[in-house]
Coordinates of C-alpha atoms and ligand atoms in Angstrom, one line a residue:
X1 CA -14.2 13.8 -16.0
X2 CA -16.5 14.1 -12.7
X3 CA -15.4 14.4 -9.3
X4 CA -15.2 11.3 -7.2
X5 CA -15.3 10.6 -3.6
X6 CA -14.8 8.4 -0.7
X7 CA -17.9 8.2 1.1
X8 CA -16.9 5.1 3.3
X9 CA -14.2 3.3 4.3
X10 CA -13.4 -0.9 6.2
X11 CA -11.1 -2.6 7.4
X12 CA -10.3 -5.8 9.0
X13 CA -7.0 -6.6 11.3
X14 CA -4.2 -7.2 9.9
X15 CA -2.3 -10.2 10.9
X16 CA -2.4 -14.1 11.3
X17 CA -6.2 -14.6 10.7
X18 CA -6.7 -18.3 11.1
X19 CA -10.7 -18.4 11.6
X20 CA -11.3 -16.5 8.5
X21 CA -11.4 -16.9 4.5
X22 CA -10.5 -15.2 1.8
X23 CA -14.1 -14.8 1.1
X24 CA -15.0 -13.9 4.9
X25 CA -12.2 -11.4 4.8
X26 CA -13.3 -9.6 1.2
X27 CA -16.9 -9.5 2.8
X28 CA -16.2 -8.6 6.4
X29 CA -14.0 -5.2 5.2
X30 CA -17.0 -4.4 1.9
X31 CA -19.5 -4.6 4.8
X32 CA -17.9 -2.2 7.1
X33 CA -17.3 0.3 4.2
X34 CA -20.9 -0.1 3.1
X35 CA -22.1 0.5 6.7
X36 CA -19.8 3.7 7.1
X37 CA -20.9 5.1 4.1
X38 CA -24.6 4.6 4.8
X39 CA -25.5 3.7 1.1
X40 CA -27.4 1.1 -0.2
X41 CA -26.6 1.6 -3.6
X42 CA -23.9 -0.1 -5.3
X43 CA -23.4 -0.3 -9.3
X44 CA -20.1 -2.1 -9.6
X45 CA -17.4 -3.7 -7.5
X46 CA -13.7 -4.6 -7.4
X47 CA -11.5 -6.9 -6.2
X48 CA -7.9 -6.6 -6.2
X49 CA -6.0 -9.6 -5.2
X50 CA -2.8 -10.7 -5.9
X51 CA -2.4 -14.5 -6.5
X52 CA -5.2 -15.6 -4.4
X53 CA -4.9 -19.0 -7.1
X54 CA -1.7 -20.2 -5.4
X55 CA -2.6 -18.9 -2.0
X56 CA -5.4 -21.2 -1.8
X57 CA -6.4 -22.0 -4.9
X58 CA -9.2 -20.0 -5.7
X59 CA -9.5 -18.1 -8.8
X60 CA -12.5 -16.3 -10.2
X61 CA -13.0 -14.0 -7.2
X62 CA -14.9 -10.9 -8.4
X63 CA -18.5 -12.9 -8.8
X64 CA -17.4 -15.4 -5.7
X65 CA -17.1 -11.4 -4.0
X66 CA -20.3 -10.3 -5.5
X67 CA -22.1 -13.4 -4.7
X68 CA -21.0 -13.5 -1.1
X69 CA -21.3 -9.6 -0.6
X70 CA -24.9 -10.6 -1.5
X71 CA -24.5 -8.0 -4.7
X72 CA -24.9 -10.0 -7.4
X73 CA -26.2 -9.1 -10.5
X74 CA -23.5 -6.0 -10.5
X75 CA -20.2 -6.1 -12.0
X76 CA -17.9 -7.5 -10.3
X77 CA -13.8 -7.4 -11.8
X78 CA -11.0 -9.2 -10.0
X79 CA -7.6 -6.3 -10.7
X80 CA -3.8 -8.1 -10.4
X81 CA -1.2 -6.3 -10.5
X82 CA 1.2 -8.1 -8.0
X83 CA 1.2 -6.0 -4.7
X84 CA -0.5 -2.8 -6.9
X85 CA -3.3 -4.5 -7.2
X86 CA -5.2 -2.7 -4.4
X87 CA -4.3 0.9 -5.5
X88 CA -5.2 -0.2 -9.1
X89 CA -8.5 -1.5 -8.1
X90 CA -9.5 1.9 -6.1
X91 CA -8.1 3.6 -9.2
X92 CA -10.3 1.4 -11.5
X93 CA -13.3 2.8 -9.6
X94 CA -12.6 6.1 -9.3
X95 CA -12.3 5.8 -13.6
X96 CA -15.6 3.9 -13.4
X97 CA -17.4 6.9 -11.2
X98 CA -15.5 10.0 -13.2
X99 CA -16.1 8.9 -16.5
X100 CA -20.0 8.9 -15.7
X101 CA -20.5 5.3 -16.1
X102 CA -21.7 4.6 -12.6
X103 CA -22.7 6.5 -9.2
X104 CA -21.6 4.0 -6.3
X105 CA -18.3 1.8 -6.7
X106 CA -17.1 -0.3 -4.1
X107 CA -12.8 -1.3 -4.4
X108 CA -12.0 -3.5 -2.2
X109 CA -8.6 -5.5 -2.0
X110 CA -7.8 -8.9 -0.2
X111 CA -5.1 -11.4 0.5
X112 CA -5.3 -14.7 2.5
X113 CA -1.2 -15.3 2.7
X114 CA -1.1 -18.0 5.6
X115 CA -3.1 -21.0 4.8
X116 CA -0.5 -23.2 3.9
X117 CA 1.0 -22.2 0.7
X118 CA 4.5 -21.5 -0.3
X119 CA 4.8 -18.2 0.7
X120 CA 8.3 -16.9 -1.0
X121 CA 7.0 -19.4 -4.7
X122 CA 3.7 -17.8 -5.0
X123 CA 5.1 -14.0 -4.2
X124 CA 7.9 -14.5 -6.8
X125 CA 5.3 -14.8 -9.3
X126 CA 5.3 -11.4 -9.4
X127 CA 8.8 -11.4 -10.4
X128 CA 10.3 -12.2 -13.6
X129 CA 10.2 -16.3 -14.1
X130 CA 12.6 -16.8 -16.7
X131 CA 15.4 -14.0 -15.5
X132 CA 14.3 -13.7 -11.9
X133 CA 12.8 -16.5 -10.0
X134 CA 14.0 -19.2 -11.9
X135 CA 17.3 -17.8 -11.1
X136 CA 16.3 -18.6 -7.2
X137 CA 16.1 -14.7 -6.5
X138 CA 13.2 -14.1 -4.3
X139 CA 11.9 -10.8 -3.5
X140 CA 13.6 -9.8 -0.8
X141 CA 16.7 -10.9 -2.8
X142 CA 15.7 -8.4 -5.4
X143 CA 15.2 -5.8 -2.4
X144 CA 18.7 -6.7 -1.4
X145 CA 20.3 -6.0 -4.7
X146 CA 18.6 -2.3 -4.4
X147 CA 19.9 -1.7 -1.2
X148 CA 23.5 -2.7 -1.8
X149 CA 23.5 -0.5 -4.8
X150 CA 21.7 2.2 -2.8
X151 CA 24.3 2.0 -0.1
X152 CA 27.4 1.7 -2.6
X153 CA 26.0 4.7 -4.9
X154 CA 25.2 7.1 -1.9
X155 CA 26.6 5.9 1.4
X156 CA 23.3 5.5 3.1
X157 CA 24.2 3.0 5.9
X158 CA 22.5 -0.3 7.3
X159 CA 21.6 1.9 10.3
X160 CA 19.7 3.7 7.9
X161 CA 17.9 1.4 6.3
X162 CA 16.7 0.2 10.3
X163 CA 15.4 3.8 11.4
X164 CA 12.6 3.3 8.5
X165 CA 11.2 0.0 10.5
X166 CA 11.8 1.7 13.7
X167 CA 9.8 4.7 13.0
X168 CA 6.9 2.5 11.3
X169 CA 6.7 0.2 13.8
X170 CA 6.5 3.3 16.4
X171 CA 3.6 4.4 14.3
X172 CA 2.2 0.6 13.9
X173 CA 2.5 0.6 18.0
X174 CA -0.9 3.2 17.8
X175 CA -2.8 1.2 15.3
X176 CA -5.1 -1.0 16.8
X177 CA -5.7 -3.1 13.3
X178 CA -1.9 -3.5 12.8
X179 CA -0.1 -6.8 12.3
X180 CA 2.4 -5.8 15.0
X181 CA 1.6 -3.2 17.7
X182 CA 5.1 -2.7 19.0
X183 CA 7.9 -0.8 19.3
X184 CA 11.3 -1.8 17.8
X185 CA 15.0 -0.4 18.7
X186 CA 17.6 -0.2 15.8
X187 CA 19.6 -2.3 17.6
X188 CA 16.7 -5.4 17.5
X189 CA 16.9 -4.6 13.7
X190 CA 20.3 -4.9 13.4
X191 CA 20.4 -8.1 15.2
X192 CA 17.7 -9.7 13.8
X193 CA 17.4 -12.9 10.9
X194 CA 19.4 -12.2 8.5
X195 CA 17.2 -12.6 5.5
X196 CA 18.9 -11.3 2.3
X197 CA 22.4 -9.4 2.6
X198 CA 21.9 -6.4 3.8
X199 CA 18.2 -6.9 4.6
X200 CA 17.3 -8.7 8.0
X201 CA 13.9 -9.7 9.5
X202 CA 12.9 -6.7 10.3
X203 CA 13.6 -4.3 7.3
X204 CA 11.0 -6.7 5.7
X205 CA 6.7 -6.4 5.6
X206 CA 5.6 -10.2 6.8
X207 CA 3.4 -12.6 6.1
X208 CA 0.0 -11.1 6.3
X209 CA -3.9 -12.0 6.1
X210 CA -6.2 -9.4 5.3
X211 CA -8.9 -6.7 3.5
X212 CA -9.9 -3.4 3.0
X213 CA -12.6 -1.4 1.0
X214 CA -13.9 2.1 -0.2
X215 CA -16.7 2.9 -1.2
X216 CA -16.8 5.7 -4.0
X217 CA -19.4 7.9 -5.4
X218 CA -20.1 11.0 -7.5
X219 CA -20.2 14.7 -6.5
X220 CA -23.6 14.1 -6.4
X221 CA -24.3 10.9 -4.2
X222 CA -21.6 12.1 -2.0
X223 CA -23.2 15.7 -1.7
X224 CA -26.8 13.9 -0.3
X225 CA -24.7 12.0 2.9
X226 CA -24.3 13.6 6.4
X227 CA -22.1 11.0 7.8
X228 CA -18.4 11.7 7.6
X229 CA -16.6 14.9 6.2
X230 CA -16.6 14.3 2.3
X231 CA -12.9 13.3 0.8
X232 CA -11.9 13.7 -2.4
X233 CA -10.0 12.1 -5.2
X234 CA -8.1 14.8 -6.5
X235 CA -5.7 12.4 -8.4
X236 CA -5.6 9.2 -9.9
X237 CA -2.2 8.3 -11.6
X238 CA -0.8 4.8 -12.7
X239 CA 2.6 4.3 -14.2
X240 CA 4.8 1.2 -15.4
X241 CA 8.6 0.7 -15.7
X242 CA 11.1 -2.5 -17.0
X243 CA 9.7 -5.5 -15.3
X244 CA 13.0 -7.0 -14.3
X245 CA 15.8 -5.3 -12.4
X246 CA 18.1 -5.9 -14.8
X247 CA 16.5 -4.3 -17.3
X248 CA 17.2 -0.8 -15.0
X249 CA 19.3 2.3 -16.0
X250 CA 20.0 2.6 -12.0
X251 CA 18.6 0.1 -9.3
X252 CA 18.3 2.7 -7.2
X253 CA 15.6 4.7 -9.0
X254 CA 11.5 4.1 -8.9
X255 CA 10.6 5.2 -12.7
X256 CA 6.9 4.2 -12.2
X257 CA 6.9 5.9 -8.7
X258 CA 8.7 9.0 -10.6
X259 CA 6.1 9.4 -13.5
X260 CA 2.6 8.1 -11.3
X261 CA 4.1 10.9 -8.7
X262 CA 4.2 13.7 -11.5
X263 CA 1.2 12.8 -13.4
X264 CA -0.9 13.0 -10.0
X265 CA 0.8 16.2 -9.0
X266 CA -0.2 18.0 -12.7
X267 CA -3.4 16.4 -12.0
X268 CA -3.8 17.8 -8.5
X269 CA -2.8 21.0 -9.5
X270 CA -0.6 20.1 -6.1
X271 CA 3.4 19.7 -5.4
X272 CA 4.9 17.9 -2.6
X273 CA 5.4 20.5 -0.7
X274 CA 1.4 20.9 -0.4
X275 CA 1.0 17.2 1.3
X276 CA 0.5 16.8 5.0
X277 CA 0.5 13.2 5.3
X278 CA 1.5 9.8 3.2
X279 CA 1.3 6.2 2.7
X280 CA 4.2 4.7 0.9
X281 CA 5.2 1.2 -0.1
X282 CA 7.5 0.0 2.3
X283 CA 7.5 -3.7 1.8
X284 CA 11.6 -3.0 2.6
X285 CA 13.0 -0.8 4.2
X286 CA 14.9 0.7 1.0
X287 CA 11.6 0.6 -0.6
X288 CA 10.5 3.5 1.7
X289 CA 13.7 5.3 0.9
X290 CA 13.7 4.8 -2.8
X291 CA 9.8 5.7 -3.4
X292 CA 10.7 8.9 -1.4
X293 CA 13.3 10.1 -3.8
X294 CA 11.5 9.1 -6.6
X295 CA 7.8 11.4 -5.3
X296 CA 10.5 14.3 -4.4
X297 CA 10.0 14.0 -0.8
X298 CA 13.7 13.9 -0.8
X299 CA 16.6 14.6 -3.6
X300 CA 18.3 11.1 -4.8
X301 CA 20.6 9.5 -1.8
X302 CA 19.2 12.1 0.8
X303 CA 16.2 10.2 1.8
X304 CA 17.6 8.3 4.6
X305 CA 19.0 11.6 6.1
X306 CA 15.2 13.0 6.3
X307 CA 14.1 10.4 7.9
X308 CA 17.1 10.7 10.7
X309 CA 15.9 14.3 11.3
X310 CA 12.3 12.9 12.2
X311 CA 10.6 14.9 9.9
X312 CA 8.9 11.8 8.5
X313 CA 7.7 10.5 12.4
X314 CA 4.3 11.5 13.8
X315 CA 4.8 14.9 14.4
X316 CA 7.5 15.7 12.0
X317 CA 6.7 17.9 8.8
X318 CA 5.7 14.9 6.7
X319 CA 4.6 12.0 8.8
X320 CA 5.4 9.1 6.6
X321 CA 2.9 5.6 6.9
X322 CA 1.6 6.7 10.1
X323 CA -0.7 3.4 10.4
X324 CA 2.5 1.6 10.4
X325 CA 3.0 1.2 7.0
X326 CA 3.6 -2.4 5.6
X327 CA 6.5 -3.4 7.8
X328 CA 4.6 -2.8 11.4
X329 CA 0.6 -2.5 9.7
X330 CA 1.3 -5.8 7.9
X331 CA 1.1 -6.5 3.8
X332 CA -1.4 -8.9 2.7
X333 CA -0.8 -7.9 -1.2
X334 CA -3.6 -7.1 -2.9
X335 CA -5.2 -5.2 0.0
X336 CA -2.4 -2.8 1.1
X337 CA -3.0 -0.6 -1.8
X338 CA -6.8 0.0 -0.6
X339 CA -5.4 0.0 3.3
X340 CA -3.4 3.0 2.0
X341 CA -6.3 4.7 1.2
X342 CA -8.6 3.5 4.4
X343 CA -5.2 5.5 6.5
X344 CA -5.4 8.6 4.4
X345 CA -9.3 9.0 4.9
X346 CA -9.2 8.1 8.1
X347 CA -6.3 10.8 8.2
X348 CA -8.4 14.0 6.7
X349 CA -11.2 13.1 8.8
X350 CA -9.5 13.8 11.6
X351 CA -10.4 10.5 13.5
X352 CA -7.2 8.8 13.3
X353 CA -6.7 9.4 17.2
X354 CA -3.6 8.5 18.7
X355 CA -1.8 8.8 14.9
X356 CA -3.8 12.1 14.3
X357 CA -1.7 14.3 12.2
X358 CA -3.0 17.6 13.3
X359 CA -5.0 19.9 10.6
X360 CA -4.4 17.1 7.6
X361 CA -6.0 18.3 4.5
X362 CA -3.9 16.7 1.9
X363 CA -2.8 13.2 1.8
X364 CA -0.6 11.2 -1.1
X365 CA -0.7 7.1 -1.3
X366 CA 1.8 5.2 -3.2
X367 CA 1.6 1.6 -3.6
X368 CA 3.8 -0.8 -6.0
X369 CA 4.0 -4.0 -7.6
X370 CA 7.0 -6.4 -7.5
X371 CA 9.9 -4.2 -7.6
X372 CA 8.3 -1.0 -9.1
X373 CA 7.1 -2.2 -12.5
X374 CA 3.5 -1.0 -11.4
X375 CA 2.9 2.0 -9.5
X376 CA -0.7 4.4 -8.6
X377 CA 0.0 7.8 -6.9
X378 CA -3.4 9.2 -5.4
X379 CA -3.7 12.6 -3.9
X380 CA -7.0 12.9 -1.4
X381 CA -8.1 16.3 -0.3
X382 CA -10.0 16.6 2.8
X383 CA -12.6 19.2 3.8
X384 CA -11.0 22.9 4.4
Ligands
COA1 N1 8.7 -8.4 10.7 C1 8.7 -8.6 12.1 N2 8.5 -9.9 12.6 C2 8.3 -10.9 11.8 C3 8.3 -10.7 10.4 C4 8.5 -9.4 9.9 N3 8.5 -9.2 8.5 N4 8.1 -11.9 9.8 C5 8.0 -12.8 10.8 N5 8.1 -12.2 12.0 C6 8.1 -12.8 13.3 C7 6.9 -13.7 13.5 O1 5.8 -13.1 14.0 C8 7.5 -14.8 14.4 O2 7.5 -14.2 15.7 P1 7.2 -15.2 17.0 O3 8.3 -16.2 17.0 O4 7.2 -14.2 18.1 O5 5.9 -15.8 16.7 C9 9.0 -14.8 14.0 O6 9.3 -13.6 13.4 C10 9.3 -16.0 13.0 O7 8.3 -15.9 12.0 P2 8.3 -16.9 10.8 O8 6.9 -16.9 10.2 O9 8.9 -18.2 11.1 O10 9.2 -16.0 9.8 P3 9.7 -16.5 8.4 O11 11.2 -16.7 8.5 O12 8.9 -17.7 7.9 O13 9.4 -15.3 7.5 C11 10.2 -13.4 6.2 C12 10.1 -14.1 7.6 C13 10.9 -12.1 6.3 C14 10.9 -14.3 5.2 C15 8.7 -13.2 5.7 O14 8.1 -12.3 6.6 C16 8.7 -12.6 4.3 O15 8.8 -13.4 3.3 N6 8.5 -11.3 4.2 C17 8.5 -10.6 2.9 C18 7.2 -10.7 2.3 C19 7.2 -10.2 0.9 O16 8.2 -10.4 0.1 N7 6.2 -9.5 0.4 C20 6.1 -8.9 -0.9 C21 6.9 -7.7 -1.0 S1 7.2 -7.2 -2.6

């Protein structure tokens, strides 16, 4: 297998996007990464996109992508994986780029959430209709049933689960492209909607618009540009566990975050303990907490502890979603995987600004779909 790397990275905001399409969006984030990576070549493309059919009713996005980007005749794929779609689509390209197949790769990821549709219906497509959805659980149900079990099998209190949106949202507060660019108290959190027992308004990611995009190329494209510091893909992992919570040994545990974490670390010839920075899938609170025991970051039922110490905040040991993660960054589905990766890059060039984490060099991502049953774990290395 070759090496791969990012050689550009875009981004649109995040947030309630009413004067754009899902087409606009795709195209307005591809261009920015094409422009930062300062190529003109492009042999395939990727679209990862959750359910853009019953967001608005569009299907068969890869060529409308292509044709819009102005691309076509290259390949363009449309990747679903519910809300892994994004991390599955950058992973897609970085296979496409290290098995030899092609030199440039664009992955890009988009979701156009609020024109309309039935928000809570389309999302719990992603969850199991006969056992799940049909049942009238939604997702933050599902969410709900991990926490109480969480909270039942180790203690870890509601209070808890509210430092996780406090400190994203403190980090959200310094991103400029996030959804919401304020701070929250735990009180607010505790106070807030109550949404599904124990979760509350704002434990949850919201409603979000949005896309992002990487461009990726060979040792050897990447080796010819002058542009940005080069970043590299040192890991590519993808896992799956039982689709339905019910089918889990313990609610508590991420199996797909679990194996996706240890086949990227064997890859990396990395452990935790070499990582600087990370993006993990917070779409609720106890997500954050459970995809942290599951990578290692903490032992099972400690999780919420670490992140009391602060060692998870911008300027801790291991600042954790420091562009706000999903909660305060915003989750439009199919692009939060590829956001992730926009973060981390942005991270180990050093030009994060006011969420700089000083002297990053090694960076994880870990992004999930529906509760867990689809994971990727990348590991980035920055310039020494
Ligand atoms: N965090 C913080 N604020 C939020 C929010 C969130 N998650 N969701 C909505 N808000 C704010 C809105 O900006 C709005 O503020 P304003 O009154 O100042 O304008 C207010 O809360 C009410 O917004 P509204 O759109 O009416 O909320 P809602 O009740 O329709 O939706 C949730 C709230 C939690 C149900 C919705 O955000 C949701 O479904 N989140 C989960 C998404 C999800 O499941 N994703 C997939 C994960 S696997």
């Amino acid at each position: 297998m070759r090496d791969v790397f990012i050689i550009g990275t875009g981004m649109t905001p995040f947030g309630e996007l009413w004067d754009r399409s899902l087409r606009d969006l795709y195209v307005e984030a591809a261009l920015a990464a094409i422009d930062d990576a300062a190529v003109d070549r492009l042999d395939s493309m990727y679209v990862g996109c959750m359910t853009s059919g019953l967001f608005v009713g569009q299907e068969h996005i890869g060529a409308l992508m292509a044709d819009y980007l102005g691309r076509t005749p290259i390949p363009a794929t449309r990747v679903e994986s519910a809300c892994a779609s994004g991390g599955i689509a950058v992973r897609q390209a970085y296979l496409e780029i290290a098995s030899g197949a092609s030199e440039v790769v664009l992955a890009g990821g988009v979701e156009k959430m609020n024109d309309g549709a039935d928000v809570t219906s389309a999302l719990a497509a992603a969850s199991d209709q006969e056992y799940e959805a049909y049942q009238g659980i939604t997702f933050p149900g599902l969410y709900a049933l991990i926490a109480r079990a969480h909270m039942h099998r180790y203690g870890t209190t509601r209070e808890q689960l509210a430092r996780v949106a406090v400190k994203n949202h403190r980090h959200g507060a310094l991103n400029p492209k996030a959804q919401f660019q304020f701070e929250i108290t735990i009180d607010q959190v505790l106070n807030s909607t109550q949404v599904a027992d124990p979760l509350r308004l704002l434990d949850c990611s919201p409603v979000t618009d949005g896309a992002a995009a990487v461009i990726l190329a060979s040792a050897e494209v990447a080796g010819k540009l002058k542009g940005h510091p080069a970043v590299k893909i040192t890991a590519s992992a993808q896992a799956s566990d039982t689709f339905a919570l019910h089918n889990r040994q313990d609610l508590t545990h991420l199996g797909a975050v679990q194996r996706a974490g240890e086949l990227a670390f064997i890859q990396a010839g990395r452990t935790i303990d070499d990582i600087d920075v990370v993006e993990l899938h917070d779409c609720f609170t106890i997500a954050e907490l459970c995809a942290m025991e599951a990578l290692g970051i903490a032992e099972p039922g400690k999780a919420a502890a670490l992140v009391e110490t602060g060692e998870t905040t911008l300027g801790g040991r291991l600042p954790i979603n420091t562009s706000g993660g999903l909660k305060a960054k915003g989750h439009p589905v199919g692009a939060s995987g590829v956001a992730q990766i926009v973060e981390l890059t942005t991270q180990l060039r050093g030009t994060a600004g006011k969420r700089q984490v000083e002297g990053a060099r090694l960076a994880l991502a870990q992004n999930m779909g529906g509760t867990g049953a689809s994971c990727t774990v990348h590991i980035l290395e920055g310039a020494a």
